[in-house]
Coordinates of C-alpha atoms and ligand atoms in Angstrom, one line a residue:
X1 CA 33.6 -2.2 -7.1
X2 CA 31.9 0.9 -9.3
X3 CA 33.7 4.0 -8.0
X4 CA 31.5 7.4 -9.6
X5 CA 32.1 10.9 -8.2
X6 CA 28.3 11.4 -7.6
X7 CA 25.8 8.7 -7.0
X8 CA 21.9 9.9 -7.5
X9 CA 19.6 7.9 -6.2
X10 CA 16.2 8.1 -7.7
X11 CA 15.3 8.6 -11.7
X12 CA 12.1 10.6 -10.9
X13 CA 12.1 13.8 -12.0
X14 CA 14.2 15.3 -8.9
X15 CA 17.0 12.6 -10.2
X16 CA 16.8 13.3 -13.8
X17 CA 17.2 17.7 -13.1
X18 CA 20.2 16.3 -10.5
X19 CA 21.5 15.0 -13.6
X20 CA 21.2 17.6 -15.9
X21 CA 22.8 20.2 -13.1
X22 CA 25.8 17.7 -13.2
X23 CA 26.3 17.5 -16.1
X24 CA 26.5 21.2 -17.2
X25 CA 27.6 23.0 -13.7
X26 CA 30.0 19.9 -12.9
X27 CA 31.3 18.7 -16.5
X28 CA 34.3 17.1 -15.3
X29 CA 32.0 14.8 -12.7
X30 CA 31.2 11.0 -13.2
X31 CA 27.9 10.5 -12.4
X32 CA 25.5 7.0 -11.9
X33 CA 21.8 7.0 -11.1
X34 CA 20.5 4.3 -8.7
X35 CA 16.6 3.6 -9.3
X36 CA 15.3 0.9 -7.8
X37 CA 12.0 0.4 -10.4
X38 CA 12.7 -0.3 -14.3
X39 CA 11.7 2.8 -15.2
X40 CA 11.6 6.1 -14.9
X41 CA 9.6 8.9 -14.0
X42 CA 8.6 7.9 -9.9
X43 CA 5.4 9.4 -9.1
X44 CA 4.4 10.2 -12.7
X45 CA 5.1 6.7 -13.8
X46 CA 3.9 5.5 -10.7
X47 CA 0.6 6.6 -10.7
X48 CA -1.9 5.7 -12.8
X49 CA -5.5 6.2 -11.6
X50 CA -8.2 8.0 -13.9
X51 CA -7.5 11.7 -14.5
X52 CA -3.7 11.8 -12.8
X53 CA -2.5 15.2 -12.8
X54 CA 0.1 17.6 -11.8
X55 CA -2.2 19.9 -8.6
X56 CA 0.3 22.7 -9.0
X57 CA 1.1 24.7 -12.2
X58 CA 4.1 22.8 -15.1
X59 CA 5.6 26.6 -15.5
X60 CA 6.8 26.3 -11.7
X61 CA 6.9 22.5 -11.6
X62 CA 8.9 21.7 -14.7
X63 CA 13.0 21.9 -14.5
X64 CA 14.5 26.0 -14.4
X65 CA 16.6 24.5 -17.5
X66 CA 13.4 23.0 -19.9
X67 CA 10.9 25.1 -21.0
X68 CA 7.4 23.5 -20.5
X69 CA 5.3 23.6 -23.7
X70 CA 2.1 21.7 -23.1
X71 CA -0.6 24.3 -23.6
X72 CA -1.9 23.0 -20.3
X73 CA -0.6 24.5 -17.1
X74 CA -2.4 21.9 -14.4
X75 CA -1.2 19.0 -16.6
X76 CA -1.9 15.1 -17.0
X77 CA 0.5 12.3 -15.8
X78 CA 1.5 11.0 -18.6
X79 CA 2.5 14.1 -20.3
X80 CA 4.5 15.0 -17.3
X81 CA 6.2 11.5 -17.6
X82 CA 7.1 12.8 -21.1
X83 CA 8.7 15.7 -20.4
X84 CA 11.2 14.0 -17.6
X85 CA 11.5 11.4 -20.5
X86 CA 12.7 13.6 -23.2
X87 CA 14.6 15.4 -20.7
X88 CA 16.5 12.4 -19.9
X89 CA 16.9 11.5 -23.4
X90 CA 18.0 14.9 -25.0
X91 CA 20.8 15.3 -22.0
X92 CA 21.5 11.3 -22.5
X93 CA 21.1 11.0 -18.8
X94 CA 19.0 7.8 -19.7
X95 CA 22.8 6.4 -20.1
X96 CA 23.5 6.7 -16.6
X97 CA 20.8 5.1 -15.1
X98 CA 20.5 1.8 -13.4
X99 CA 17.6 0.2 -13.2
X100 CA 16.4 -2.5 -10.6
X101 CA 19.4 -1.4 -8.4
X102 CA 17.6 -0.4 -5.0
X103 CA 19.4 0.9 -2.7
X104 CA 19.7 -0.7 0.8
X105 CA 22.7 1.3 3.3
X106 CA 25.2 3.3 2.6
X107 CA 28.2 3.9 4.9
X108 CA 30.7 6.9 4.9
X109 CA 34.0 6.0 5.7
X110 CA 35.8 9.5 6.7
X111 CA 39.3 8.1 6.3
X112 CA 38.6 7.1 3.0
X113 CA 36.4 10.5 2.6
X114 CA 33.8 7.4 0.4
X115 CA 30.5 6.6 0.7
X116 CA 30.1 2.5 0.3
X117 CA 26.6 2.1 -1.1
X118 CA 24.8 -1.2 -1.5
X119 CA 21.9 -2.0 -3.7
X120 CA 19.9 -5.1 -3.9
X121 CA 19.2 -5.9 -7.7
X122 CA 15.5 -7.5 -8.8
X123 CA 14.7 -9.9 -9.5
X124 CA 18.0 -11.8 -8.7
X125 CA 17.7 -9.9 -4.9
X126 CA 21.9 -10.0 -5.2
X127 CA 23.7 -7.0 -3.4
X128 CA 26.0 -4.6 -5.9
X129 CA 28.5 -2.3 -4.6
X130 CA 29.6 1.2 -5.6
X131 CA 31.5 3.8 -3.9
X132 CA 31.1 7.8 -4.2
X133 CA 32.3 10.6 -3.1
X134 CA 29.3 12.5 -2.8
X135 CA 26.0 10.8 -2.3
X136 CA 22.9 12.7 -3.6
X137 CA 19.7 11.3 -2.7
X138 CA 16.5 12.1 -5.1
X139 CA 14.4 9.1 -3.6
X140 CA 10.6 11.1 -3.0
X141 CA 9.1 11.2 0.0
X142 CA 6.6 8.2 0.1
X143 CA 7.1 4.7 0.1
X144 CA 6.8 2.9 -3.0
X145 CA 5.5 -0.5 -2.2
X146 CA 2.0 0.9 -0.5
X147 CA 0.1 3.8 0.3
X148 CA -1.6 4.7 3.6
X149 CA -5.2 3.3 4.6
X150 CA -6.2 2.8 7.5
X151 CA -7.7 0.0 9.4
X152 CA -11.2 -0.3 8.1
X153 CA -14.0 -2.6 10.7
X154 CA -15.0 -4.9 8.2
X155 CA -13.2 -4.0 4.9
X156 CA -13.1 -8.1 4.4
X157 CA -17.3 -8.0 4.4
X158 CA -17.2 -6.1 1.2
X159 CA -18.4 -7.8 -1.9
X160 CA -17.0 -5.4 -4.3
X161 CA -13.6 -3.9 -5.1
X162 CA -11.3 -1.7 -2.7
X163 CA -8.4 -0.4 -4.2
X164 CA -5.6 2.1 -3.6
X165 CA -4.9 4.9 -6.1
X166 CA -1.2 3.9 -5.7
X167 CA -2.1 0.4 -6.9
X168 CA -4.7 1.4 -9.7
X169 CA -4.3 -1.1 -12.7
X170 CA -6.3 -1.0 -15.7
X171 CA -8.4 -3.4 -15.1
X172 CA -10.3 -1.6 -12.1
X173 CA -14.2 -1.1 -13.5
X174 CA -15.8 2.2 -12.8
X175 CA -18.1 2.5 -15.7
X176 CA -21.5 2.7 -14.9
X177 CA -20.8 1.4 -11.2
X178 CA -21.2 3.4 -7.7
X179 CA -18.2 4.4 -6.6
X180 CA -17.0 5.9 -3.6
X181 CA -14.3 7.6 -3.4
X182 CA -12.8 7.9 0.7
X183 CA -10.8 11.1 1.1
X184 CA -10.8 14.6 0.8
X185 CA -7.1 15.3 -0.3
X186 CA -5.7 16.1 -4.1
X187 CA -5.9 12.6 -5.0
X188 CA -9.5 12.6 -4.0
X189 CA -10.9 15.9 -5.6
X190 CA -8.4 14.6 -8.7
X191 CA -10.1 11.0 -9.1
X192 CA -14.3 12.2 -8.5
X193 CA -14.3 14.5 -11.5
X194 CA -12.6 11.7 -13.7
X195 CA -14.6 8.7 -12.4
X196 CA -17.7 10.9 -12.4
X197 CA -17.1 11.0 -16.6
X198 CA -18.4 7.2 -16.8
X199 CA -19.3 6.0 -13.5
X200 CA -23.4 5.3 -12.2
X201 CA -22.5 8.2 -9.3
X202 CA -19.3 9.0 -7.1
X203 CA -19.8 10.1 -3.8
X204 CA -16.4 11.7 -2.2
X205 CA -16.9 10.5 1.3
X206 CA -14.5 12.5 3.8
X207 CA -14.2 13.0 7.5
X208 CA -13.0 16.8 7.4
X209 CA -13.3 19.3 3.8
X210 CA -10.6 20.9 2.6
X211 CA -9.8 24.1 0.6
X212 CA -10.5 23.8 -2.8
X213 CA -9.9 26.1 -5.4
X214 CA -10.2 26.4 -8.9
X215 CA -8.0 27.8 -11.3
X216 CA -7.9 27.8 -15.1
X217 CA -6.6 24.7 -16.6
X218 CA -4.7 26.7 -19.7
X219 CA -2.9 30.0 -18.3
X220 CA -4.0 32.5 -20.8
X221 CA -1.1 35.1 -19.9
X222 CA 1.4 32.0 -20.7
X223 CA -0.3 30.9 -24.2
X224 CA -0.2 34.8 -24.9
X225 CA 3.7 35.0 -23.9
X226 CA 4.1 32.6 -26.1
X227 CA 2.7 34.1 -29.5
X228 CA 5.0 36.9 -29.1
X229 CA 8.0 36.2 -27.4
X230 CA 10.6 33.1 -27.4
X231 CA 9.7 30.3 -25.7
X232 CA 12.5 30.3 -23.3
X233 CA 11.5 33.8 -22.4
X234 CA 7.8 33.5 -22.0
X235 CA 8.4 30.5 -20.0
X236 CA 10.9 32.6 -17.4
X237 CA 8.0 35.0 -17.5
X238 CA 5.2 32.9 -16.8
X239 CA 7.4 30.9 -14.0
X240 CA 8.1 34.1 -12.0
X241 CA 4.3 35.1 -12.2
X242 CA 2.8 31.8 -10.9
X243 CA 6.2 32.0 -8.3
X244 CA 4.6 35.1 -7.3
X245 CA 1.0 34.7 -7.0
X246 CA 1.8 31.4 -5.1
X247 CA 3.6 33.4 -2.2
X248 CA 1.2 35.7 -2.3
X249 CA -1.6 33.0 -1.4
X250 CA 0.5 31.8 1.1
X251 CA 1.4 34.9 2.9
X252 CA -1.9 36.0 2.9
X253 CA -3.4 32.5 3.7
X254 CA -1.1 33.1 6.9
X255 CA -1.1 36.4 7.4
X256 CA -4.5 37.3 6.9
X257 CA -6.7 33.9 6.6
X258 CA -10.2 35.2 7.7
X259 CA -9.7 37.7 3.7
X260 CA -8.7 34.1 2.6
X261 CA -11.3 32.0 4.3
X262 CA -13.8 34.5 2.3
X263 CA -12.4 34.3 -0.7
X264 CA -12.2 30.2 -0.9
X265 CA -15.5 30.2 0.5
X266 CA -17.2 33.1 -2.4
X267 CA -15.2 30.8 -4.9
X268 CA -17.0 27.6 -3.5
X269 CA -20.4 29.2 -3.6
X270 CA -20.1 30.6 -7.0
X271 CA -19.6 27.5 -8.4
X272 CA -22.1 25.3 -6.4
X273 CA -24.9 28.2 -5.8
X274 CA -26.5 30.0 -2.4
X275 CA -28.6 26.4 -1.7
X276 CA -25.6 24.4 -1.2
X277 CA -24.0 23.6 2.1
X278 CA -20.6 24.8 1.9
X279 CA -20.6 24.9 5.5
X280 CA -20.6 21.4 5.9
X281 CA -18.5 20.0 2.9
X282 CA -16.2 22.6 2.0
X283 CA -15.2 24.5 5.3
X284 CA -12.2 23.1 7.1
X285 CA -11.5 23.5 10.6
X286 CA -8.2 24.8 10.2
X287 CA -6.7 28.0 8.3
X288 CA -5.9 28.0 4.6
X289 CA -2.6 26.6 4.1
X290 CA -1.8 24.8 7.7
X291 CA -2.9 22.1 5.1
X292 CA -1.9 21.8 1.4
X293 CA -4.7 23.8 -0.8
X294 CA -6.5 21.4 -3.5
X295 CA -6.0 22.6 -6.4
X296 CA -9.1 21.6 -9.6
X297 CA -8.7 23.0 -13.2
X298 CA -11.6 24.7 -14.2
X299 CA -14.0 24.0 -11.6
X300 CA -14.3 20.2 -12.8
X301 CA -14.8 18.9 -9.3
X302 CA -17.6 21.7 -8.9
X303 CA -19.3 20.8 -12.3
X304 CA -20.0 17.2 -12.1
X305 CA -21.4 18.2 -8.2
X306 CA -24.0 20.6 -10.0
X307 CA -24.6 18.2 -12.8
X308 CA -25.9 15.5 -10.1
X309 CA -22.8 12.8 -11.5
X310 CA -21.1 13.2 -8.0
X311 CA -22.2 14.2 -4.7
X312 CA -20.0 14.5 -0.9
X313 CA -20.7 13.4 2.4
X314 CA -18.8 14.5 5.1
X315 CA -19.1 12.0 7.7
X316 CA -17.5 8.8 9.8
X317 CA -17.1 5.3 8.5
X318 CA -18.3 2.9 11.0
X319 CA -17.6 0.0 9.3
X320 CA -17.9 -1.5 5.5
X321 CA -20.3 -3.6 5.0
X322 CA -21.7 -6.5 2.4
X323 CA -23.2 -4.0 0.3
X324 CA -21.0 -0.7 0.6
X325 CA -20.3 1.8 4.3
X326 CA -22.4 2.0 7.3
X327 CA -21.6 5.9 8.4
X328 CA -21.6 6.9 11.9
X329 CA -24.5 8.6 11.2
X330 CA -26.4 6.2 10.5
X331 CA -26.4 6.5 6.6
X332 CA -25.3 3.6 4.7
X333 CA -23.9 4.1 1.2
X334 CA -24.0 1.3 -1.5
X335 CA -21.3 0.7 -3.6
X336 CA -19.7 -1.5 -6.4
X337 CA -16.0 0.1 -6.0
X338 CA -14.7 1.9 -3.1
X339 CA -11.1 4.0 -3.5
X340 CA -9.3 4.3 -0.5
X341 CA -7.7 7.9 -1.4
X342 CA -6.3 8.3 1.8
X343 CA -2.7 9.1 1.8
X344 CA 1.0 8.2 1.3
X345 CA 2.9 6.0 3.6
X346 CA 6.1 8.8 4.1
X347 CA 9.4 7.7 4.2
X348 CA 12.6 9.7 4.4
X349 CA 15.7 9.3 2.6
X350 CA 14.4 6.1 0.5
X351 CA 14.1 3.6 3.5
X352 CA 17.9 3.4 3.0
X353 CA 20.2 2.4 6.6
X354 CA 23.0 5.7 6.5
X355 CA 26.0 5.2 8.7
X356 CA 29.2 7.6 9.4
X357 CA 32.4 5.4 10.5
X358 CA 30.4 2.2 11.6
X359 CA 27.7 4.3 13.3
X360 CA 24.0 4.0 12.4
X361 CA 22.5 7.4 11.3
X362 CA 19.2 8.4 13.5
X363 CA 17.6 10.5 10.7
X364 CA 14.9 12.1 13.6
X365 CA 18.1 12.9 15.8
X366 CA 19.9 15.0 12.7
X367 CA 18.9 18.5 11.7
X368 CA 18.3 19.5 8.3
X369 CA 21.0 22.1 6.9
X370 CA 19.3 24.4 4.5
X371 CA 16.4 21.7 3.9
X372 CA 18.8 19.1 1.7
X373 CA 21.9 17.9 3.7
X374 CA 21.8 16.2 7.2
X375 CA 23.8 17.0 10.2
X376 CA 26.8 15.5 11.1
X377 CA 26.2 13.7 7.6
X378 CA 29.4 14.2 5.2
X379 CA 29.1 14.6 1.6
X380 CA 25.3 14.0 1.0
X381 CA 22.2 15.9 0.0
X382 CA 18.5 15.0 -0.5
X383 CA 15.8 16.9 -3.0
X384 CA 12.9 17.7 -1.1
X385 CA 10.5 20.0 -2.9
X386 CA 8.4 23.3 -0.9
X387 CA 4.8 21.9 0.5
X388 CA 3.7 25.3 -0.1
X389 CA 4.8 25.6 -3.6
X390 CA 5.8 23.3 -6.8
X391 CA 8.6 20.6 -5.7
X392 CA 10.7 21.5 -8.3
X393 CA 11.5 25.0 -7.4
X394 CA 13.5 23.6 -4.4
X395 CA 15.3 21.2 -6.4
X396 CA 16.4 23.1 -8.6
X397 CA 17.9 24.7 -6.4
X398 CA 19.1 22.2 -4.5
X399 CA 21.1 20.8 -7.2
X400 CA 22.7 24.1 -8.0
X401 CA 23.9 24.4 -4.1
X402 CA 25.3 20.4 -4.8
X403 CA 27.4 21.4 -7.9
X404 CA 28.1 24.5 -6.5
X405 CA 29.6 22.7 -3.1
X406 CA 31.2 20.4 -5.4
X407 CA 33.3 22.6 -7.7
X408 CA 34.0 24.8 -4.2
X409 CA 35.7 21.6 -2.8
X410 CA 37.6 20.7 -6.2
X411 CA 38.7 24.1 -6.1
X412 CA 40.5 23.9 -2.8
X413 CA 41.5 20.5 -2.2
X414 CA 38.4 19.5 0.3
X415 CA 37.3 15.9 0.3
X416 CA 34.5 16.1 3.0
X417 CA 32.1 18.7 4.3
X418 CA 29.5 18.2 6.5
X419 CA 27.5 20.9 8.2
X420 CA 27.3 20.6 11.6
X421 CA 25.0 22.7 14.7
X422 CA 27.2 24.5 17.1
X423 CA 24.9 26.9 17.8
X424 CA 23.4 26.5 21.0
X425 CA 20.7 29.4 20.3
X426 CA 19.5 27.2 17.8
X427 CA 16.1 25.4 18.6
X428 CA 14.8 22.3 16.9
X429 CA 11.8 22.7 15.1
X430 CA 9.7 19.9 13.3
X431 CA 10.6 19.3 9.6
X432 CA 7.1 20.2 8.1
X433 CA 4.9 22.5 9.8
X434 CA 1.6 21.2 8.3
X435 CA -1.6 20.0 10.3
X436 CA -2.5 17.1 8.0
X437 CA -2.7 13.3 9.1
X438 CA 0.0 12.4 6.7
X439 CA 2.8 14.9 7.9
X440 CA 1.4 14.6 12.1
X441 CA 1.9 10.5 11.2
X442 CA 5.0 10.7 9.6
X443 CA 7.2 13.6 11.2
X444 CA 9.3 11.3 13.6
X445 CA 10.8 10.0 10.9
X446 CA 12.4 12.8 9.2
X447 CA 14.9 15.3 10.7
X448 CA 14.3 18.1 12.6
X449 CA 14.9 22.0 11.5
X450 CA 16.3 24.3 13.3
X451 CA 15.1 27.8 14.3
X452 CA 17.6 30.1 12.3
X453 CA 19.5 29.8 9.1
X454 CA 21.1 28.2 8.0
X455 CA 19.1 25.2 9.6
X456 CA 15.9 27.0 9.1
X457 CA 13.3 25.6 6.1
X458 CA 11.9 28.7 5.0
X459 CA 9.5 27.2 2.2
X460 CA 10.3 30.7 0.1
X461 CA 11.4 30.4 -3.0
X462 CA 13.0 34.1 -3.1
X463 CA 14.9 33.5 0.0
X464 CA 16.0 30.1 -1.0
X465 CA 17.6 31.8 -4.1
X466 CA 19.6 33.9 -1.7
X467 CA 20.5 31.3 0.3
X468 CA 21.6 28.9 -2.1
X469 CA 22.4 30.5 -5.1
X470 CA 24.1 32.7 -3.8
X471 CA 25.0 32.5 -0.1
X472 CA 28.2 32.0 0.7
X473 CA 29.2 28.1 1.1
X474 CA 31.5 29.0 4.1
X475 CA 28.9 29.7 6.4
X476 CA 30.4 29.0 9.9
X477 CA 27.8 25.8 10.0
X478 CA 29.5 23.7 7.0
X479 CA 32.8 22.4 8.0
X480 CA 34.9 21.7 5.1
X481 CA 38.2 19.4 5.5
X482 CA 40.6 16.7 3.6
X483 CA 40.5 13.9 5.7
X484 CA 43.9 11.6 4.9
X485 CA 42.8 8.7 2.6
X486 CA 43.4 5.3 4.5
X487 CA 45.4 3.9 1.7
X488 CA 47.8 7.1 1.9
X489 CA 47.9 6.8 6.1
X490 CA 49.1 3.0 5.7
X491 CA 51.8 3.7 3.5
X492 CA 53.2 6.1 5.9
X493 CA 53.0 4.0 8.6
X494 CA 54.8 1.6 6.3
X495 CA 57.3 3.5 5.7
Ligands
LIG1 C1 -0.2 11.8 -7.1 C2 0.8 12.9 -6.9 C3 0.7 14.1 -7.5 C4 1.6 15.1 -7.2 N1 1.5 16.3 -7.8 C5 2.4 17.3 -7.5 C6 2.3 18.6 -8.1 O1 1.4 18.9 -8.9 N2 3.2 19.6 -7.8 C7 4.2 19.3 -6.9 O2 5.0 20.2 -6.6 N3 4.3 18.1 -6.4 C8 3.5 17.1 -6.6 N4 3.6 15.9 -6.1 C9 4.8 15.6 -5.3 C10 5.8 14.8 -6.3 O3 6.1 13.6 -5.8 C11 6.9 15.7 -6.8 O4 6.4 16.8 -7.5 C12 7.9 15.0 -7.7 O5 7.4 14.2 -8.7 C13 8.8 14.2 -6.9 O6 9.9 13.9 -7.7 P1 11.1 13.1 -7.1 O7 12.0 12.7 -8.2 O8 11.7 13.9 -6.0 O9 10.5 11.9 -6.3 P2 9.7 10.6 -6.9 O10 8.8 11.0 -8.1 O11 9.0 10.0 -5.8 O12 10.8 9.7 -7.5 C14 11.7 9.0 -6.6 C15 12.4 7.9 -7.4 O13 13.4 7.4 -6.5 C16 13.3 5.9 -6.6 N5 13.8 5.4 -5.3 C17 13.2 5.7 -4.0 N6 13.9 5.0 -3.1 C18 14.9 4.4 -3.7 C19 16.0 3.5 -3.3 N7 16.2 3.2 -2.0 N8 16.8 3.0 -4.2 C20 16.7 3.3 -5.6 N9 15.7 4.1 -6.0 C21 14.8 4.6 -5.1 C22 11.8 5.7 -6.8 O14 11.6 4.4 -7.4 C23 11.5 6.8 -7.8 O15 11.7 6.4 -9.1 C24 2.7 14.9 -6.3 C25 2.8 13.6 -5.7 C26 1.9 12.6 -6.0 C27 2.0 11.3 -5.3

């Protein structure tokens, strides 16, 4: 059996910074990547419906450690895939993966202070062992084999196409056809605009609006940076501006959202003029933020509405019919192609079965320490990204707190740590605090937070710097110890 120090799991580009961290902060580490696909990227490889982009900005969504370059700051999939690409390939972290390897259970042993960790291969379905000492999940936060749609009346009537964006191939025709596109999230306001480029007409068909806002595609302030200073500087620059103006939004979104609710609404109107019903497409029930902001680049969704090459409805599908959707209105909507943009199917931790010393680990019943290790958990992370702000900021950071654990516990002879809640002032709290359907559908199955730090997910990127970077690691909550290795504890008794 394998033996590594650190096992990732995940090559996406959470697993691929994990590895980078390693490498530099933890040189003397072995290191393995798990990634159960044969190749790459996750989500940006993943994906591949017309006009796939990034919905938050590269200079806060690309690694700490790699400038981004691209002149465009809202950019497209596969250039994003390039970047974790060369990443991997200038670090030789491509070396360490292993693909096809999915990972199925793994099991801590504390009198070995080991993690076990099976993975089925594909295609052969075999299972392969390793064993770690420390167990760092980078896995996402969807499931892979299918995204979430709901139970359509009469989706089998249909004569044309329904498709997923999760499961968009090349050979799905839009040109000249009437597509409808079902949802109102960033995948939906992502896919009209590019559809709308060669389809007959796209109609965005959604049961509630959402915020959307437009913001330039190309950062002006960044490209300018960039003449005149290096590009490791104006990138560090440009990151802690966007990292700014993106708290700002959010504070204000909750702190004062009728000023916010004004301002999304003026941009709305500006873009589709005084005669169009904002009120009805584009005002959601809720407050800005209690739901992810859609993000367009340069208005693109807005344009092709004015230009007549997409239009929205905001209404109830009854049922699909023969020719297209019978609203509950009493509309009915023809249609060659109908997109199904409605959501991931979340999963936590990868689908994989955890267990401490022969006991099976009820993710909903654990508490999230610092958003990224679990309760009662030994020796094992996960990289979740901010909802409120570009994944990677968190994970960053999360990998730092990881190799700065690690070298903490080579440093004074600690095999295990685990945090663990002994504060009874401390109340759980759900995980995400968003009002969407995907989150309200999903939260059961992730842990809890708790109501003070260290438990506490603050979804602030300046406080989370505090906190990880530089917080102390002995914190009262993380209990470090050197359990005696079972091979050790039989020779005593041997002897
Ligand atoms: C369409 C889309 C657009 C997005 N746009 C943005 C954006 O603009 N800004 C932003 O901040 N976030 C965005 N996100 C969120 C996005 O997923 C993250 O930004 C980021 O790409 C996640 O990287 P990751 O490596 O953590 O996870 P993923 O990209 O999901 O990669 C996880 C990897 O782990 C592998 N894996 C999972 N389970 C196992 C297992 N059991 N065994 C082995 N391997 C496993 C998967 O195969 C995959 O390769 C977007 C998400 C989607 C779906």
């Amino acid at each position: 059996m394998e033996h590594v120090d650190v096992l990732i799991v995940g090559a996406g580009l959470s697993g691929i910074g994990a590895g980078h961290h390693l490498q530099t902060d933890c040189p003397g580490k072995s290191y393995a990547i798990l990634e159960a696909r044969e190749s790459m990227g996750g989500t940006w490889d993943l994906f591949r419906y017309p006009g796939i982009r990034s919905d938050s900005d590269m200079y806060t969504l690309g690694y700490s450690f790699r400038p981004w370059e691209g002149a465009k700051a809202i950019a497209d999939g596969p250039s994003i895939l390039r970047y974790v690409q060369q990443t991997a390939k200038d670090s030789r972290i491509d070396e360490k993966i292993r693909y096809r390897h999915r990972v199925k259970r793994a099991s801590w042993s504390s009198a070995d202070a080991r993690w076990t960790v099976e993975a089925e291969r594909e295609p052969s379905k075999e299972t392969t062992r390793f064993t770690c000492n420390f167990l760092f999940l980078c896995s996402g936060y969807y499931n892979y084999a299918e995204g979430y749609t709901p139970d359509f009346a009469g989706a089998e009537r249909f004569a044309g196409r329904i498709v997923h964006p999760q499961k968009w191939t090349e050979d799905v025709e839009y040109a000249g056809k009437r597509v409808v596109v079902i949802g109102s999230g960033a995948t939906a306001v992502t896919l009209v605009p590019a559809l709308a480029k060669k389809a007959a007409h796209v109609v965005m068909l959604q049961r509630s609006p959402s915020y959307v806002l437009s913001l330039p595609e190309q950062d002006p302030i960044a490209n300018g940076l960039r003449r005149y200073l290096s590009t490791k500087v104006a990138y560090g620059i440009t990151r802690w501006k966007n990292v700014l103006i993106g708290m700002l939004i959010f504070t204000l979104s909750r702190r004062a959202p009728e000023f916010m609710k004004k301002l999304l609404r003026g941009g709305v109107k500006s873009q589709l003029g005084p005669d169009y019903d904002v009120d009805t497409h584009f005002k959601p029930r809720y407050n800005p933020w209690d739901q992810r902001l859609c993000l367009v680049p340069d208005a693109d969704l807005f344009k092709v509405i004015r230009e007549g090459h997409a239009s929205v409805v905001t209404d109830h599908i009854e049922t699909f019919t023969e020719k297209g959707l019978k609203l509950r209105s009493g509309k009915e909507l023809e249609a060659d192609l109908i997109v199904t943009a409605t959501g991931l199917d979340l999963m936590a931790l990868g689908g994989i079965d955890l267990s401490v010393d022969g006991r099976a680990v009820e993710v909903a019943k654990t508490m999230s320490y610092k958003g990224m290790m679990l309760s009662g958990v030994p020796n094992l992370a996960m990289a979740l990204g901010y909802t409120n702000a570009s994944w990677t900021l968190k994970c960053d950071l999360t990998c730092s707190f990881v190799c700065r654990l690690l070298n903490f516990m080579e440093e004074h002879g600690y095999r295990q740590c685990v945090p663990e809640n002994r504060d009874a002032s401390v109340r759980e709290v759900p995980f995400i605090d968003f009002s969407s359907g995907y989150i309200q559908r999903s939260i059961h199955k992730f842990p809890k937070q708790g109501s003070k730090a260290p438990w506490r997910l603050y979804q602030n990127y300046a406080l989370d710097i505090l906190a990880l970077r530089f917080g102390a690691l002995e914190d009262g909550a993380m209990v470090f110890s050197t359990p005696t290795p079972a091979v050790e504890a039989d020779a005593r008794a041997a002897v």
